PDB file of C-alpha atoms in Angstrom:
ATOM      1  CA  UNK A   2       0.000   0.000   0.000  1.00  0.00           C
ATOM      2  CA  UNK A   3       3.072   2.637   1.335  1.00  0.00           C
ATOM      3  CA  UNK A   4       5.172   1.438  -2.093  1.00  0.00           C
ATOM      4  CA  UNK A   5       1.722   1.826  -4.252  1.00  0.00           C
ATOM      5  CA  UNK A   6       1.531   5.574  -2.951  1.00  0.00           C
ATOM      6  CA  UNK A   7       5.074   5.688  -3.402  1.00  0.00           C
ATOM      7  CA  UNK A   8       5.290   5.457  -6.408  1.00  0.00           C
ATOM      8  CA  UNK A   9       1.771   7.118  -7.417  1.00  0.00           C
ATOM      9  CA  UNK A  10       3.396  10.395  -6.029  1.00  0.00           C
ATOM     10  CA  UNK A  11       7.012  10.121  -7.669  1.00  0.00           C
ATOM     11  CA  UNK A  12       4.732   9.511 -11.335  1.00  0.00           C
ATOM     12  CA  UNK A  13       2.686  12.738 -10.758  1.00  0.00           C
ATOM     13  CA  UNK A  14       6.075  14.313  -9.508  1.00  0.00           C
ATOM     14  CA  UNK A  15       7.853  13.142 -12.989  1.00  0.00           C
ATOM     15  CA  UNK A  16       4.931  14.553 -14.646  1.00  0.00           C
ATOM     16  CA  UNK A  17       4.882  17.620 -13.443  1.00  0.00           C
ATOM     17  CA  UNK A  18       8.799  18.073 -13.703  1.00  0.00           C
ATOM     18  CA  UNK A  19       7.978  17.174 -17.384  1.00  0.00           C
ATOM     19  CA  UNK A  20       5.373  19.603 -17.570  1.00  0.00           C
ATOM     20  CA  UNK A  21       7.565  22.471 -16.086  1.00  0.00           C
ATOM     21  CA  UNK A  22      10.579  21.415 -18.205  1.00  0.00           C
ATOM     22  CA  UNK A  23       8.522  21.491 -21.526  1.00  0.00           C
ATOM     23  CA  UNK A  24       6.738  24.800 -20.192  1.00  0.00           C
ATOM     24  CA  UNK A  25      10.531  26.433 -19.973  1.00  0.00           C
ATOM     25  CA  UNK A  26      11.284  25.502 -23.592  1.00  0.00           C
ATOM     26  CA  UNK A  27       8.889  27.304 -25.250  1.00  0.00           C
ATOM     27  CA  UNK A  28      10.487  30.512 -25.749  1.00  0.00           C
ATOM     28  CA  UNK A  29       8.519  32.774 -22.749  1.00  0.00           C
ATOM     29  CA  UNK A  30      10.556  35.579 -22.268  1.00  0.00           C
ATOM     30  CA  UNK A  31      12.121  36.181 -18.741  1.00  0.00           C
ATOM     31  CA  UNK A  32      11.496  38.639 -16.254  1.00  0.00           C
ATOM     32  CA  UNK A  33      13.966  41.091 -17.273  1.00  0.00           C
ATOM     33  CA  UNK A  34      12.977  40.666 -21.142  1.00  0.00           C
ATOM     34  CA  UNK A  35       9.044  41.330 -20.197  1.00  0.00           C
ATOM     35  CA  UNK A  36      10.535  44.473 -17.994  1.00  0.00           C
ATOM     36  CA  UNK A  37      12.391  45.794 -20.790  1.00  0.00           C
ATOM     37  CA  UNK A  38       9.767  45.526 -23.284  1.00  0.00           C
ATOM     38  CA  UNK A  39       7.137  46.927 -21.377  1.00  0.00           C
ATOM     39  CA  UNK A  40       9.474  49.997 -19.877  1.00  0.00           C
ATOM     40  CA  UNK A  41       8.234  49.030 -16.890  1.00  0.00           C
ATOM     41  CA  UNK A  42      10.678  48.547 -13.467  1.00  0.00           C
ATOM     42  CA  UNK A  43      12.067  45.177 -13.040  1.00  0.00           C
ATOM     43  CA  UNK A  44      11.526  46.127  -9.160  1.00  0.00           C
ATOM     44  CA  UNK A  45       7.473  46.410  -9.825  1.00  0.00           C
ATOM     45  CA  UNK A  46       5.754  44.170  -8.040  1.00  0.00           C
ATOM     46  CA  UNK A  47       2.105  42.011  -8.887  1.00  0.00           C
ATOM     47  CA  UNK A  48       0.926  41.684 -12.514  1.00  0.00           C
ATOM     48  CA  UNK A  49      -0.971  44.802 -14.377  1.00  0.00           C
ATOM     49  CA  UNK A  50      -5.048  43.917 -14.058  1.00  0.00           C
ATOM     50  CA  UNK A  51      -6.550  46.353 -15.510  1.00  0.00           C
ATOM     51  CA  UNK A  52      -4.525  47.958 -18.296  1.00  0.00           C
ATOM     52  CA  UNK A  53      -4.559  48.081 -22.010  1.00  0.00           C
ATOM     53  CA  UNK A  54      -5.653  44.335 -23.025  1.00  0.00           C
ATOM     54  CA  UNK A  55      -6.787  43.523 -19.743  1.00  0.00           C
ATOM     55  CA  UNK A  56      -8.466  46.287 -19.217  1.00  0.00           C
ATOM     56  CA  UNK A  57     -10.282  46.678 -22.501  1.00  0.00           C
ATOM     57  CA  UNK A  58     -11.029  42.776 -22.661  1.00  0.00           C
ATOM     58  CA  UNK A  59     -12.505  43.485 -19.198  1.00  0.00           C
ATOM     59  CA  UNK A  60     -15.076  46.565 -20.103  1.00  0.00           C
ATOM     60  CA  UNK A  61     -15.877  44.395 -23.341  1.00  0.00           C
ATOM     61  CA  UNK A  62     -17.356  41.854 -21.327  1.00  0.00           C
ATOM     62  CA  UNK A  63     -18.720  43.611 -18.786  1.00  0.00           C
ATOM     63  CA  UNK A  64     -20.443  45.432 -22.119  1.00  0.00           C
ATOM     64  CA  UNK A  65     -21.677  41.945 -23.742  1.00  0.00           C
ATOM     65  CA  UNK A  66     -22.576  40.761 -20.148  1.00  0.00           C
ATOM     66  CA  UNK A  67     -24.408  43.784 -18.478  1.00  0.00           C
ATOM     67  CA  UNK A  68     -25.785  45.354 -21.858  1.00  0.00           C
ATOM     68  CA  UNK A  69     -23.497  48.435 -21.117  1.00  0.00           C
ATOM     69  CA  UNK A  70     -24.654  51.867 -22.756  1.00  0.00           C
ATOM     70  CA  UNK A  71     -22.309  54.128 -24.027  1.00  0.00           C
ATOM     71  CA  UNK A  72     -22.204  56.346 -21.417  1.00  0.00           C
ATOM     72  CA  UNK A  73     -21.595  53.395 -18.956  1.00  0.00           C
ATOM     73  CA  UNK A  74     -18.584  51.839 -21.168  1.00  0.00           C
ATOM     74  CA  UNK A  75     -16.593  55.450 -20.980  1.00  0.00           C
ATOM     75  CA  UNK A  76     -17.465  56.076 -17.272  1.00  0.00           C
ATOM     76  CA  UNK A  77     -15.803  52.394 -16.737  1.00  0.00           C
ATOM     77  CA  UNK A  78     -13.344  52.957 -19.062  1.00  0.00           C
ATOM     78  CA  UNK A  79     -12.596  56.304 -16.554  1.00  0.00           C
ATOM     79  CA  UNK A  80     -12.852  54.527 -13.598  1.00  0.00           C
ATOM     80  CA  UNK A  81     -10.593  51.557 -14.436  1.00  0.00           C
ATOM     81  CA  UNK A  82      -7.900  53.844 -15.994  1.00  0.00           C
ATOM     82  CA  UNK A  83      -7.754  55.987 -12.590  1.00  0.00           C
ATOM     83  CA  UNK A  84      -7.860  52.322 -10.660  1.00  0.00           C
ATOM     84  CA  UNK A  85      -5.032  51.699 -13.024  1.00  0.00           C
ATOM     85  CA  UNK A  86      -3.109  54.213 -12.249  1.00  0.00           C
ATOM     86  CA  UNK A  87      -3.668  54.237  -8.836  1.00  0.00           C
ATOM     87  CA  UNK A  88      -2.202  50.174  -8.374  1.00  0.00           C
ATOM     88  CA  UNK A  89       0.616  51.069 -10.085  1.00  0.00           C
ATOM     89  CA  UNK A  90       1.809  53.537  -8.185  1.00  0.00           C
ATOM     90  CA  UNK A  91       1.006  51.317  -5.138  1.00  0.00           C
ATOM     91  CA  UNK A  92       2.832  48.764  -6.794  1.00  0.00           C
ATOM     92  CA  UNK A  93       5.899  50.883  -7.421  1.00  0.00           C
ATOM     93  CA  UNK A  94       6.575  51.889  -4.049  1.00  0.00           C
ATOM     94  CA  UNK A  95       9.217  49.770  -2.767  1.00  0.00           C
ATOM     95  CA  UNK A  96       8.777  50.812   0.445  1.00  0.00           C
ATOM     96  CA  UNK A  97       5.675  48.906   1.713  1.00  0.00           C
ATOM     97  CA  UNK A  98       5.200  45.437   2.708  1.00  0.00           C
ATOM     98  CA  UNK A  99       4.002  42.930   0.121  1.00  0.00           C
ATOM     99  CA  UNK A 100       1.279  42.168   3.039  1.00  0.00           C
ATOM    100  CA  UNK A 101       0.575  46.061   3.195  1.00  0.00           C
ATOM    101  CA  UNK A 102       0.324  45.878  -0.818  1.00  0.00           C
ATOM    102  CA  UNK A 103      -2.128  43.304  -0.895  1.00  0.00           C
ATOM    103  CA  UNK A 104      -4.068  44.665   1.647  1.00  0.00           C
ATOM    104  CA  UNK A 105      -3.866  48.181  -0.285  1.00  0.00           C
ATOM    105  CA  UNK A 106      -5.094  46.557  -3.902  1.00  0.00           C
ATOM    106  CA  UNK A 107      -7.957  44.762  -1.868  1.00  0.00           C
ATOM    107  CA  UNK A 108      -9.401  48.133  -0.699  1.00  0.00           C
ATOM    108  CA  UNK A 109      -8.789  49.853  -4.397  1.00  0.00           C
ATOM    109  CA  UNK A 110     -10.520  46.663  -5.420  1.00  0.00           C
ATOM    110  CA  UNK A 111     -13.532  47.009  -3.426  1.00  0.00           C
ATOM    111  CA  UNK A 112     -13.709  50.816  -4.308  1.00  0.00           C
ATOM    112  CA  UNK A 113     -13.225  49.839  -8.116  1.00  0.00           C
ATOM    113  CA  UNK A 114     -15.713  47.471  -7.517  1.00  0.00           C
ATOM    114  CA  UNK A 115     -18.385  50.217  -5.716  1.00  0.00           C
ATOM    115  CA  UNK A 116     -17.701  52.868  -7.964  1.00  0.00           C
ATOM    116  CA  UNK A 117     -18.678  50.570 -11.197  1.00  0.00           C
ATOM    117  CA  UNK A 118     -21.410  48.989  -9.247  1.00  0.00           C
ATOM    118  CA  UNK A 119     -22.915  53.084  -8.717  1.00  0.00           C
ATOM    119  CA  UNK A 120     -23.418  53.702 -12.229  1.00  0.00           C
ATOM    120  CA  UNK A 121     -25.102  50.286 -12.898  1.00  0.00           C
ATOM    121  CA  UNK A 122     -28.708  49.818 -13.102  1.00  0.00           C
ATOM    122  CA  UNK A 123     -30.027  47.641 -10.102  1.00  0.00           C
ATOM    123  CA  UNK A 124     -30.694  44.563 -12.815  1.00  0.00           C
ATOM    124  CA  UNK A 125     -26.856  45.001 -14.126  1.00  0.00           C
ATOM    125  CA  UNK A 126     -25.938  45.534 -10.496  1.00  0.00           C
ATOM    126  CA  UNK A 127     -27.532  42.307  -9.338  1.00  0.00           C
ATOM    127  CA  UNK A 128     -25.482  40.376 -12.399  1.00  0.00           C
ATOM    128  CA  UNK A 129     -22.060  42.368 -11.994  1.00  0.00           C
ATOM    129  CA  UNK A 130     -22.280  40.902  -8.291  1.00  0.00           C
ATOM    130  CA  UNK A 131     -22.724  37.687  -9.608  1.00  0.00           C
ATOM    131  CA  UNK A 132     -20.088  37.642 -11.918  1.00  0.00           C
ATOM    132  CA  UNK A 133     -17.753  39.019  -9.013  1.00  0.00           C
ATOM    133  CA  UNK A 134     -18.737  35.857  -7.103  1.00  0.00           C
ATOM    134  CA  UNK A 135     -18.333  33.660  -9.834  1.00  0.00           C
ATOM    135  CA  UNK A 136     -14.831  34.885 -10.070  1.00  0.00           C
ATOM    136  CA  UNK A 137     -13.573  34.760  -6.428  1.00  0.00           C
ATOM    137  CA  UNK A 138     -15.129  31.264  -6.241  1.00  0.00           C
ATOM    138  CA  UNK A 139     -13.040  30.188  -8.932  1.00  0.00           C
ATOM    139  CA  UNK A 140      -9.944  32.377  -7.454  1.00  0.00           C
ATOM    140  CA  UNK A 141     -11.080  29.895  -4.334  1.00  0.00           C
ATOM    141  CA  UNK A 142     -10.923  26.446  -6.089  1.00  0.00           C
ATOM    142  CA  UNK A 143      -7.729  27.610  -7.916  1.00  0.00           C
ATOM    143  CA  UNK A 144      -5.908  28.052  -4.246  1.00  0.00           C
ATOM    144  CA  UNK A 145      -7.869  24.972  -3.081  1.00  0.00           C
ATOM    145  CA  UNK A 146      -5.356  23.419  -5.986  1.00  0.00           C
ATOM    146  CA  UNK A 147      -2.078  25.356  -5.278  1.00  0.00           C
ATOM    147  CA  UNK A 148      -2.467  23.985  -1.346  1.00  0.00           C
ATOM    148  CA  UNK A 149      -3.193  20.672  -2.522  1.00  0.00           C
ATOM    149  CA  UNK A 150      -0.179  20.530  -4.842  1.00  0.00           C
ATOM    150  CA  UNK A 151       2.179  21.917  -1.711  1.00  0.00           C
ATOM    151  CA  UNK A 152       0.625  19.319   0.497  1.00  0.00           C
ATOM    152  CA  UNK A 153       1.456  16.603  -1.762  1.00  0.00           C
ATOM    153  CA  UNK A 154       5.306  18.103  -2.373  1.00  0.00           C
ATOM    154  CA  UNK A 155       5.398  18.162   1.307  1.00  0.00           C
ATOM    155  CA  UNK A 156       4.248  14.582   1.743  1.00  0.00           C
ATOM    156  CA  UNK A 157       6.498  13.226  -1.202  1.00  0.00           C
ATOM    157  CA  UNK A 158       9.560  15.014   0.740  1.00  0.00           C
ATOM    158  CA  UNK A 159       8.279  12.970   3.953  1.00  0.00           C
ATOM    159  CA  UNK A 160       8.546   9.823   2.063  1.00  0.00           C
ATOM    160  CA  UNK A 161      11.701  10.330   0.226  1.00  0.00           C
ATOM    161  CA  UNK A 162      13.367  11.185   3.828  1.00  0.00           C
ATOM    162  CA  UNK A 163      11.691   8.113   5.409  1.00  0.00           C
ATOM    163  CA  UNK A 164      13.240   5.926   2.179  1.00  0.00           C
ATOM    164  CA  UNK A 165      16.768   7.336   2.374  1.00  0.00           C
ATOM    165  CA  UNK A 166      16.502   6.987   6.301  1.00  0.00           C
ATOM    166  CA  UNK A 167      15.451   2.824   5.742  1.00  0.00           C
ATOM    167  CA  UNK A 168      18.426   2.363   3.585  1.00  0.00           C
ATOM    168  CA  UNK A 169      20.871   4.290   5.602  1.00  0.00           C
ATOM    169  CA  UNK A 170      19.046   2.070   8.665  1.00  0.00           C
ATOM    170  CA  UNK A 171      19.868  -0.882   6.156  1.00  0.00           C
ATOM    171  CA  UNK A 172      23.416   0.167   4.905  1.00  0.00           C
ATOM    172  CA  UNK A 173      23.542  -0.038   8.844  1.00  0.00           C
ATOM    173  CA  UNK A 174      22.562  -3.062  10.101  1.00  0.00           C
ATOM    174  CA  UNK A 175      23.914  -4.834   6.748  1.00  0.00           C
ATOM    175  CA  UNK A 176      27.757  -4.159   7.745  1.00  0.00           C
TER     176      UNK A 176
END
């Protein structure tokens, strides 16, 4: 049963060191490449949310989702940009905490989050809260995953010690 785990473990290990290995070949540009070609600081921390793409992709389905008007799309499109601006100056300052960050871009969040949610009608409202729910229980599963994955490192590293520790014991009481 132990060597049947055993050995269930090392093959999702192999494939995931397979995975990662295959994942680094394909050409993805490093750190300092993305920094350079965005002009952005290397030092900058978190990932850009809601600007150009992102933040474009995002008011076009908030359009096609909510049945935006006009007026609506270019107030979002104001209130995003100056939510946009706003994180990254937060994230530029090197001189808070990455807990002080986070806690920072949750509060812009919720305000980003208010201020669209003020200019919706109460129907859109009621579906734009949805949608937000949607996403942070998906946001939830997705962690639910990344703790499940460290669990299972942790355990393999448990198993490995107890197998090196047997045949040390073994090297031991052979001689």
């Amino acid at each position: 049963m132990r060597l049947t785990r055993t050995i269930t473990i090392l093959m999702l290990l192999a494939v995931f060191v397979l995975g990662t290995c295959a994942y680094a070949e394909t050409d993805q540009p490093t750190a300092s490449e993305k920094a350079v070609k965005s002009d952005k600081p290397e030092k900058m921390r978190g990932h850009p949310m809601m600007d150009g793409k992102r933040g474009d992709k995002f008011i076009e389905r908030l359009t096609d989702q909510l049945k935006l008007t006009e007026k609506q799309q270019t107030s979002i499109r104001d209130i995003v940009a100056a939510h946009h601006a706003k994180t990254m100056q937060l994230r530029m300052d090197t001189t808070i905490t990455q807990k002080a960050l986070i806690q920072h871009e949750r509060e812009l969040l919720k305000k980003l989050n208010s201020e669209i949610g003020a200019i919706l009608t109460p129907e859109q409202k009621e579906q734009f809260d949805k949608m937000h729910k949607e996403m942070r229980d998906s946001m939830g599963e997705r962690k639910e995953m990344r703790d499940e994955k460290k669990e299972m490192k942790r355990e393999m590293k448990e198993e490995q010690k107890e197998l090196k520790e047997e045949k040390h014991d073994g090297h031991k009481s052979g001689n």
